[in-house]
mmCIF file of C-alpha atoms in Angstrom:
data_model
loop_
_atom_site.group_PDB
_atom_site.id
_atom_site.type_symbol
_atom_site.label_atom_id
_atom_site.label_comp_id
_atom_site.label_asym_id
_atom_site.label_seq_id
_atom_site.Cartn_x
_atom_site.Cartn_y
_atom_site.Cartn_z
ATOM 1 C CA MET A 1 154.272 141.894 115.722
ATOM 2 C CA PHE A 2 154.006 140.228 113.341
ATOM 3 C CA ALA A 3 156.733 140.717 110.958
ATOM 4 C CA SER A 4 159.896 138.818 109.964
ATOM 5 C CA LYS A 5 161.349 137.175 113.233
ATOM 6 C CA ALA A 6 164.435 136.894 113.849
ATOM 7 C CA THR A 7 164.530 133.118 114.099
ATOM 8 C CA SER A 8 168.267 132.731 115.845
ATOM 9 C CA THR A 9 166.167 134.615 119.446
ATOM 10 C CA ARG A 10 163.557 132.551 119.370
ATOM 11 C CA SER A 11 162.890 128.463 121.251
ATOM 12 C CA SER A 12 162.088 125.710 118.914
ATOM 13 C CA PRO A 13 159.271 124.228 120.379
ATOM 14 C CA ARG A 14 160.481 121.227 120.233
ATOM 15 C CA SER A 15 162.779 121.120 122.605
ATOM 16 C CA GLU A 16 160.623 121.462 125.416
ATOM 17 C CA THR A 17 158.598 119.132 126.395
ATOM 18 C CA MET A 18 154.792 119.038 125.680
ATOM 19 C CA GLN A 19 153.204 120.285 128.652
ATOM 20 C CA ALA A 20 149.228 118.830 129.265
ATOM 21 C CA ASP A 21 148.490 122.307 130.833
ATOM 22 C CA ALA A 22 148.919 126.369 129.402
ATOM 23 C CA ASP A 23 146.643 129.349 131.749
ATOM 24 C CA PRO A 24 147.742 132.931 130.846
ATOM 25 C CA GLY A 25 146.523 134.220 134.072
ATOM 26 C CA THR A 26 150.557 132.518 134.879
ATOM 27 C CA ILE A 27 151.522 135.853 132.728
ATOM 28 C CA LEU A 28 149.484 138.071 134.527
ATOM 29 C CA ARG A 29 149.528 136.802 138.246
ATOM 30 C CA GLU A 30 153.889 136.868 137.898
ATOM 31 C CA GLY A 31 155.296 139.284 139.727
ATOM 32 C CA ASP A 32 159.365 139.547 138.564
ATOM 33 C CA PRO A 33 159.067 141.435 134.899
ATOM 34 C CA ARG A 34 162.324 138.118 133.649
ATOM 35 C CA ARG A 35 160.097 135.354 135.267
ATOM 36 C CA LYS A 36 156.627 136.321 133.300
ATOM 37 C CA ALA A 37 158.791 136.728 129.978
ATOM 38 C CA ALA A 38 160.206 133.192 130.908
ATOM 39 C CA GLU A 39 156.436 132.354 132.010
ATOM 40 C CA ALA A 40 155.255 134.139 128.421
ATOM 41 C CA ARG A 41 157.888 132.327 126.377
ATOM 42 C CA ARG A 42 155.999 129.018 127.858
ATOM 43 C CA PHE A 43 152.396 129.560 127.494
ATOM 44 C CA ARG A 44 153.770 129.546 123.412
ATOM 45 C CA GLN A 45 155.295 126.299 123.471
ATOM 46 C CA GLY A 46 152.363 125.344 124.935
ATOM 47 C CA VAL A 47 150.444 126.377 122.514
ATOM 48 C CA LEU A 48 152.620 125.041 120.100
ATOM 49 C CA CYS A 49 152.755 121.566 121.073
ATOM 50 C CA GLY A 50 149.587 121.409 121.906
ATOM 51 C CA ALA A 51 148.717 122.220 125.339
ATOM 52 C CA ASN A 52 144.875 122.035 126.327
ATOM 53 C CA VAL A 53 144.816 126.738 127.000
ATOM 54 C CA HIS A 54 142.480 127.124 129.994
ATOM 55 C CA CYS A 55 141.432 130.083 130.905
ATOM 56 C CA SER A 56 141.359 131.370 134.275
ATOM 57 C CA ALA A 57 138.915 134.824 135.464
ATOM 58 C CA PRO A 58 142.666 137.409 135.085
ATOM 59 C CA PRO A 59 143.401 139.857 137.129
ATOM 60 C CA ASP A 60 143.087 143.288 136.825
ATOM 61 C CA ARG A 61 145.990 144.359 137.079
ATOM 62 C CA PRO A 62 148.766 142.150 136.218
ATOM 63 C CA ALA A 63 151.144 141.713 139.407
ATOM 64 C CA ARG A 64 153.774 144.196 139.104
ATOM 65 C CA PRO A 65 157.325 143.536 140.479
ATOM 66 C CA ALA A 66 158.108 147.110 143.438
ATOM 67 C CA LYS A 67 160.640 148.534 141.578
ATOM 68 C CA PRO A 68 160.319 151.435 139.055
ATOM 69 C CA ASP A 69 158.120 153.984 140.873
ATOM 70 C CA LEU A 70 155.014 155.017 138.884
ATOM 71 C CA VAL A 71 154.132 158.028 138.490
ATOM 72 C CA PRO A 72 151.919 160.364 136.591
ATOM 73 C CA ALA A 73 153.625 160.690 132.629
ATOM 74 C CA ARG A 74 153.661 164.562 133.446
ATOM 75 C CA GLN A 75 156.065 163.843 136.131
ATOM 76 C CA LEU A 76 158.830 161.816 134.264
ATOM 77 C CA LYS A 77 161.842 163.880 132.754
ATOM 78 C CA ARG A 78 163.316 164.071 129.931
ATOM 79 C CA ARG A 79 166.971 163.092 128.888
ATOM 80 C CA ARG A 80 168.810 164.654 125.930
ATOM 81 C CA LEU A 81 170.536 160.522 123.978
ATOM 82 C CA GLY A 82 172.972 162.096 123.519
ATOM 83 C CA THR A 83 174.307 161.378 126.957
ATOM 84 C CA PRO A 84 175.346 157.679 128.265
ATOM 85 C CA GLU A 85 171.427 158.501 131.280
ATOM 86 C CA GLY A 86 169.322 160.084 128.652
ATOM 87 C CA ARG A 87 170.128 156.606 126.840
ATOM 88 C CA ALA A 88 168.754 154.723 129.450
ATOM 89 C CA ALA A 89 165.814 156.518 130.723
ATOM 90 C CA LEU A 90 165.372 156.068 126.332
ATOM 91 C CA LEU A 91 165.712 151.326 126.639
ATOM 92 C CA HIS A 92 164.129 151.532 130.087
ATOM 93 C CA ALA A 93 161.302 153.370 129.443
ATOM 94 C CA ILE A 94 161.306 150.819 126.383
ATOM 95 C CA ALA A 95 161.303 148.226 128.656
ATOM 96 C CA HIS A 96 158.858 149.389 130.731
ATOM 97 C CA ILE A 97 156.130 148.925 127.206
ATOM 98 C CA GLU A 98 156.994 145.678 126.420
ATOM 99 C CA LEU A 99 156.591 144.586 129.572
ATOM 100 C CA ASN A 100 152.742 146.181 129.008
ATOM 101 C CA ALA A 101 152.467 144.011 126.348
ATOM 102 C CA ILE A 102 153.514 141.076 127.471
ATOM 103 C CA ASP A 103 150.682 141.560 129.738
ATOM 104 C CA LEU A 104 148.227 142.942 127.262
ATOM 105 C CA ALA A 105 148.705 140.239 125.243
ATOM 106 C CA ALA A 106 148.458 137.887 127.502
ATOM 107 C CA ASP A 107 144.962 139.836 129.043
ATOM 108 C CA MET A 108 144.287 140.078 125.341
ATOM 109 C CA ILE A 109 143.803 135.476 125.666
ATOM 110 C CA ALA A 110 142.579 135.135 129.116
ATOM 111 C CA ARG A 111 139.858 137.710 128.520
ATOM 112 C CA PHE A 112 139.107 137.618 125.852
ATOM 113 C CA ALA A 113 139.878 133.420 123.844
ATOM 114 C CA ASP A 114 135.637 131.731 124.858
ATOM 115 C CA ALA A 115 134.360 134.885 123.869
ATOM 116 C CA PRO A 116 131.821 133.881 121.199
ATOM 117 C CA GLU A 117 133.242 135.490 117.973
ATOM 118 C CA PHE A 118 136.623 133.659 118.197
ATOM 119 C CA ARG A 119 134.778 130.368 119.239
ATOM 120 C CA SER A 120 135.026 128.981 115.821
ATOM 121 C CA VAL A 121 139.025 130.308 115.369
ATOM 122 C CA ARG A 122 139.527 129.601 119.292
ATOM 123 C CA ASP A 123 142.741 127.485 117.704
ATOM 124 C CA GLU A 124 144.186 130.384 115.508
ATOM 125 C CA PHE A 125 142.876 133.218 117.912
ATOM 126 C CA LEU A 126 145.822 130.838 120.932
ATOM 127 C CA ARG A 127 148.506 131.137 118.215
ATOM 128 C CA ASP A 128 148.357 135.308 116.299
ATOM 129 C CA TRP A 129 148.472 136.739 120.248
ATOM 130 C CA SER A 130 150.643 133.549 121.699
ATOM 131 C CA SER A 131 153.050 134.685 118.762
ATOM 132 C CA VAL A 132 152.152 138.096 120.437
ATOM 133 C CA CYS A 133 152.542 137.857 123.975
ATOM 134 C CA ASP A 134 156.190 135.272 122.852
ATOM 135 C CA ASP A 135 157.498 139.238 120.450
ATOM 136 C CA GLU A 136 157.575 141.429 124.036
ATOM 137 C CA ALA A 137 158.622 138.387 126.120
ATOM 138 C CA ARG A 138 161.953 138.168 123.458
ATOM 139 C CA HIS A 139 161.944 141.982 123.370
ATOM 140 C CA PHE A 140 162.227 142.982 127.032
ATOM 141 C CA VAL A 141 164.715 140.825 127.688
ATOM 142 C CA MET A 142 166.390 142.754 124.999
ATOM 143 C CA VAL A 143 165.715 145.595 126.788
ATOM 144 C CA ALA A 144 166.795 144.726 130.111
ATOM 145 C CA ASP A 145 169.857 143.271 128.840
ATOM 146 C CA ARG A 146 171.507 146.102 127.532
ATOM 147 C CA LEU A 147 169.491 147.857 130.168
ATOM 148 C CA ASP A 148 172.260 145.910 133.158
ATOM 149 C CA GLU A 149 175.225 146.241 130.147
ATOM 150 C CA LEU A 150 174.234 150.197 130.490
ATOM 151 C CA GLY A 151 174.750 150.061 134.271
ATOM 152 C CA HIS A 152 170.779 151.057 135.025
ATOM 153 C CA PRO A 153 169.043 147.574 135.133
ATOM 154 C CA TYR A 154 164.985 147.524 135.039
ATOM 155 C CA GLY A 155 163.313 149.233 138.180
ATOM 156 C CA ASP A 156 166.413 152.047 137.850
ATOM 157 C CA PHE A 157 164.163 155.137 136.880
ATOM 158 C CA PRO A 158 160.178 155.879 137.099
ATOM 159 C CA ALA A 159 157.072 154.852 134.583
ATOM 160 C CA HIS A 160 154.163 155.540 134.793
ATOM 161 C CA GLY A 161 151.445 153.657 135.169
ATOM 162 C CA GLY A 162 148.889 154.667 132.271
ATOM 163 C CA LEU A 163 148.967 151.871 129.235
ATOM 164 C CA TRP A 164 146.683 149.664 130.905
ATOM 165 C CA ASP A 165 144.133 152.241 131.970
ATOM 166 C CA ALA A 166 143.881 151.531 128.903
ATOM 167 C CA ALA A 167 143.308 147.654 128.573
ATOM 168 C CA LEU A 168 141.351 148.957 132.447
ATOM 169 C CA ARG A 169 138.617 151.044 130.021
ATOM 170 C CA THR A 170 138.267 147.843 126.993
ATOM 171 C CA ARG A 171 138.313 145.243 129.806
ATOM 172 C CA GLU A 172 134.165 144.766 128.433
ATOM 173 C CA ASP A 173 134.639 143.998 124.948
ATOM 174 C CA VAL A 174 137.197 143.164 122.465
ATOM 175 C CA ALA A 175 136.553 145.281 119.674
ATOM 176 C CA ALA A 176 137.291 147.956 121.790
ATOM 177 C CA ARG A 177 140.452 146.543 123.402
ATOM 178 C CA LEU A 178 141.728 145.619 119.545
ATOM 179 C CA ALA A 179 140.860 149.366 118.534
ATOM 180 C CA VAL A 180 142.732 151.245 121.808
ATOM 181 C CA ALA A 181 145.486 148.341 122.329
ATOM 182 C CA PRO A 182 147.479 147.589 118.702
ATOM 183 C CA LEU A 183 145.663 150.050 116.735
ATOM 184 C CA VAL A 184 146.522 153.082 119.142
ATOM 185 C CA LEU A 185 149.378 151.946 121.249
ATOM 186 C CA GLU A 186 151.318 149.430 119.631
ATOM 187 C CA ALA A 187 150.825 151.817 116.271
ATOM 188 C CA ARG A 188 152.373 154.395 117.787
ATOM 189 C CA GLY A 189 155.290 152.843 118.334
ATOM 190 C CA LEU A 190 155.605 152.042 114.519
ATOM 191 C CA ASP A 191 155.578 156.307 114.010
ATOM 192 C CA VAL A 192 158.392 157.109 116.908
ATOM 193 C CA THR A 193 160.220 154.568 116.396
ATOM 194 C CA PRO A 194 162.327 155.261 113.123
ATOM 195 C CA GLY A 195 163.545 158.562 114.548
ATOM 196 C CA MET A 196 164.578 156.791 118.029
ATOM 197 C CA ILE A 197 167.004 154.121 115.806
ATOM 198 C CA ALA A 198 168.082 157.823 113.702
ATOM 199 C CA LYS A 199 168.629 158.769 117.323
ATOM 200 C CA LEU A 200 171.272 156.261 118.716
ATOM 201 C CA ASP A 201 173.168 155.937 115.489
ATOM 202 C CA GLN A 202 173.910 159.637 115.642
ATOM 203 C CA ALA A 203 174.768 158.933 119.548
ATOM 204 C CA GLY A 204 177.147 156.147 118.397
ATOM 205 C CA ASP A 205 174.315 153.788 120.321
ATOM 206 C CA MET A 206 175.020 151.365 117.469
ATOM 207 C CA GLN A 207 173.499 147.479 119.771
ATOM 208 C CA SER A 208 170.725 149.951 120.994
ATOM 209 C CA ALA A 209 169.731 150.285 117.347
ATOM 210 C CA ALA A 210 169.487 146.524 116.524
ATOM 211 C CA ILE A 211 168.149 145.920 119.317
ATOM 212 C CA LEU A 212 165.195 148.666 118.117
ATOM 213 C CA ARG A 213 165.364 148.157 114.839
ATOM 214 C CA ILE A 214 164.154 144.386 115.675
ATOM 215 C CA ILE A 215 161.942 145.245 118.075
ATOM 216 C CA TYR A 216 160.256 147.811 115.268
ATOM 217 C CA GLU A 217 159.958 145.132 111.995
ATOM 218 C CA GLU A 218 157.897 143.003 114.783
ATOM 219 C CA GLU A 219 155.168 145.759 115.792
ATOM 220 C CA ILE A 220 154.605 145.643 112.797
ATOM 221 C CA GLY A 221 153.508 142.039 112.532
ATOM 222 C CA HIS A 222 151.631 142.907 116.151
ATOM 223 C CA VAL A 223 150.370 145.542 113.787
ATOM 224 C CA ALA A 224 148.933 143.135 111.223
ATOM 225 C CA ILE A 225 147.117 140.560 113.652
ATOM 226 C CA GLY A 226 145.250 143.266 115.882
ATOM 227 C CA MET A 227 143.703 144.246 111.676
ATOM 228 C CA LYS A 228 142.782 140.869 111.557
ATOM 229 C CA TRP A 229 141.098 139.943 114.309
ATOM 230 C CA LEU A 230 139.250 143.262 114.153
ATOM 231 C CA ARG A 231 138.325 142.632 110.735
ATOM 232 C CA HIS A 232 137.253 139.320 111.952
ATOM 233 C CA VAL A 233 134.612 141.397 114.415
ATOM 234 C CA SER A 234 133.599 143.330 112.208
ATOM 235 C CA GLY A 235 132.660 140.262 110.384
ATOM 236 C CA ILE A 236 130.961 139.237 112.835
ATOM 237 C CA ARG A 237 128.691 142.489 114.121
ATOM 238 C CA ASN A 238 127.443 143.101 110.265
ATOM 239 C CA GLN A 239 129.829 146.854 110.560
ATOM 240 C CA ASP A 240 132.433 148.196 108.458
ATOM 241 C CA PRO A 241 136.062 147.704 109.521
ATOM 242 C CA ALA A 242 137.355 151.793 110.078
ATOM 243 C CA LYS A 243 133.632 152.515 111.051
ATOM 244 C CA LEU A 244 134.603 149.990 113.888
ATOM 245 C CA PHE A 245 137.135 151.105 114.085
ATOM 246 C CA ARG A 246 136.231 154.675 115.034
ATOM 247 C CA GLY A 247 133.889 153.815 117.062
ATOM 248 C CA MET A 248 136.121 152.903 119.130
ATOM 249 C CA ILE A 249 138.357 155.293 119.560
ATOM 250 C CA LEU A 250 135.408 157.825 120.253
ATOM 251 C CA GLU A 251 134.408 156.215 123.013
ATOM 252 C CA TYR A 252 137.364 154.440 124.494
ATOM 253 C CA TYR A 253 140.237 156.369 123.909
ATOM 254 C CA ASP A 254 140.593 159.592 125.525
ATOM 255 C CA GLY A 255 143.423 160.744 123.636
ATOM 256 C CA VAL A 256 144.658 161.796 119.989
ATOM 257 C CA ILE A 257 145.945 160.275 117.437
ATOM 258 C CA PRO A 258 149.784 163.072 117.084
ATOM 259 C CA PRO A 259 152.367 163.273 114.707
ATOM 260 C CA PRO A 260 154.031 162.054 113.389
ATOM 261 C CA LEU A 261 151.994 159.171 111.683
ATOM 262 C CA ASN A 262 154.361 156.316 109.631
ATOM 263 C CA HIS A 263 152.520 156.027 106.335
ATOM 264 C CA ASP A 264 154.457 153.411 104.753
ATOM 265 C CA ALA A 265 154.837 150.963 108.251
ATOM 266 C CA ARG A 266 150.505 151.005 109.116
ATOM 267 C CA THR A 267 149.920 150.412 105.603
ATOM 268 C CA LYS A 268 152.067 147.380 105.324
ATOM 269 C CA ALA A 269 150.516 145.973 108.592
ATOM 270 C CA GLY A 270 147.318 146.418 106.543
ATOM 271 C CA PHE A 271 146.124 149.881 108.638
ATOM 272 C CA GLU A 272 145.155 151.770 105.505
ATOM 273 C CA ARG A 273 145.172 155.950 106.382
ATOM 274 C CA GLY A 274 140.913 155.075 105.132
ATOM 275 C CA PHE A 275 140.830 153.975 108.948
ATOM 276 C CA TYR A 276 142.325 157.232 110.987
ATOM 277 C CA ASP A 277 143.360 159.838 107.979
ATOM 278 C CA ASP A 278 139.356 161.747 109.631
ATOM 279 C CA LEU A 279 139.550 160.586 113.011
ATOM 280 C CA VAL A 280 142.705 162.534 112.722
ATOM 281 C CA SER A 281 142.020 165.386 111.329
ATOM 282 C CA GLN A 282 138.562 165.923 113.112
ATOM 283 C CA HIS A 283 140.492 166.290 116.376
ATOM 284 C CA GLY A 284 142.434 169.358 114.024
ATOM 285 C CA ILE A 285 145.287 167.830 114.025
#
């Protein structure tokens, strides 16, 4: 979420008519995945073109398609990436994460853009998180298109709903949302994606690996945006940002930060080891 962009995949704000009004709630209330992605991209263009952003009350849970079936994470089967179906299952899991990420960014805007912490910097907050939302929409479409090519469109495999549970737990405190969503969940993507890329390369699926490389580079930027705004909130609250982060994780995130940890990518995003090293060791890792 903040890194070098694949500019050829982006549309120019000058190519679309300026919108008079924009609401991130339209993204959250759209259940069709591709239309949701289109709403996210449209919202970004509205922000760039100076639309009046009105944040209607977000739903507790965003609209979702009938498929995929949502099951507990422990029921999801592990598949070998050496098989076409195994690679499709991996990409399906990534597509599901990206779909949730669209809604997480839209909910960040809808729920917190008008919070007192951001009153003086609302436009900057909107630019940053609409950029994240737009990136996640592009990511979803790229992966969904690849799934179509592999004969397994999004919805073919079961998925789990645990990502949105984290959003529900943190809906009352923006510091908690910033700590958990970009700085734990997205940062986890920085940790595991290089290994997935290597396995796809080894399996000869260069096209899927290339998509994951784009996602990986841009997710570094998303983590950086999360860190930027966590630091902003910590300044407003007169708290040390690392202490604020650790406090939020201990209170709101009922899990651990497991290895492997990609310290280089985290540091590139401004997420220094001092924020999480003692948290990890505290859990015996």
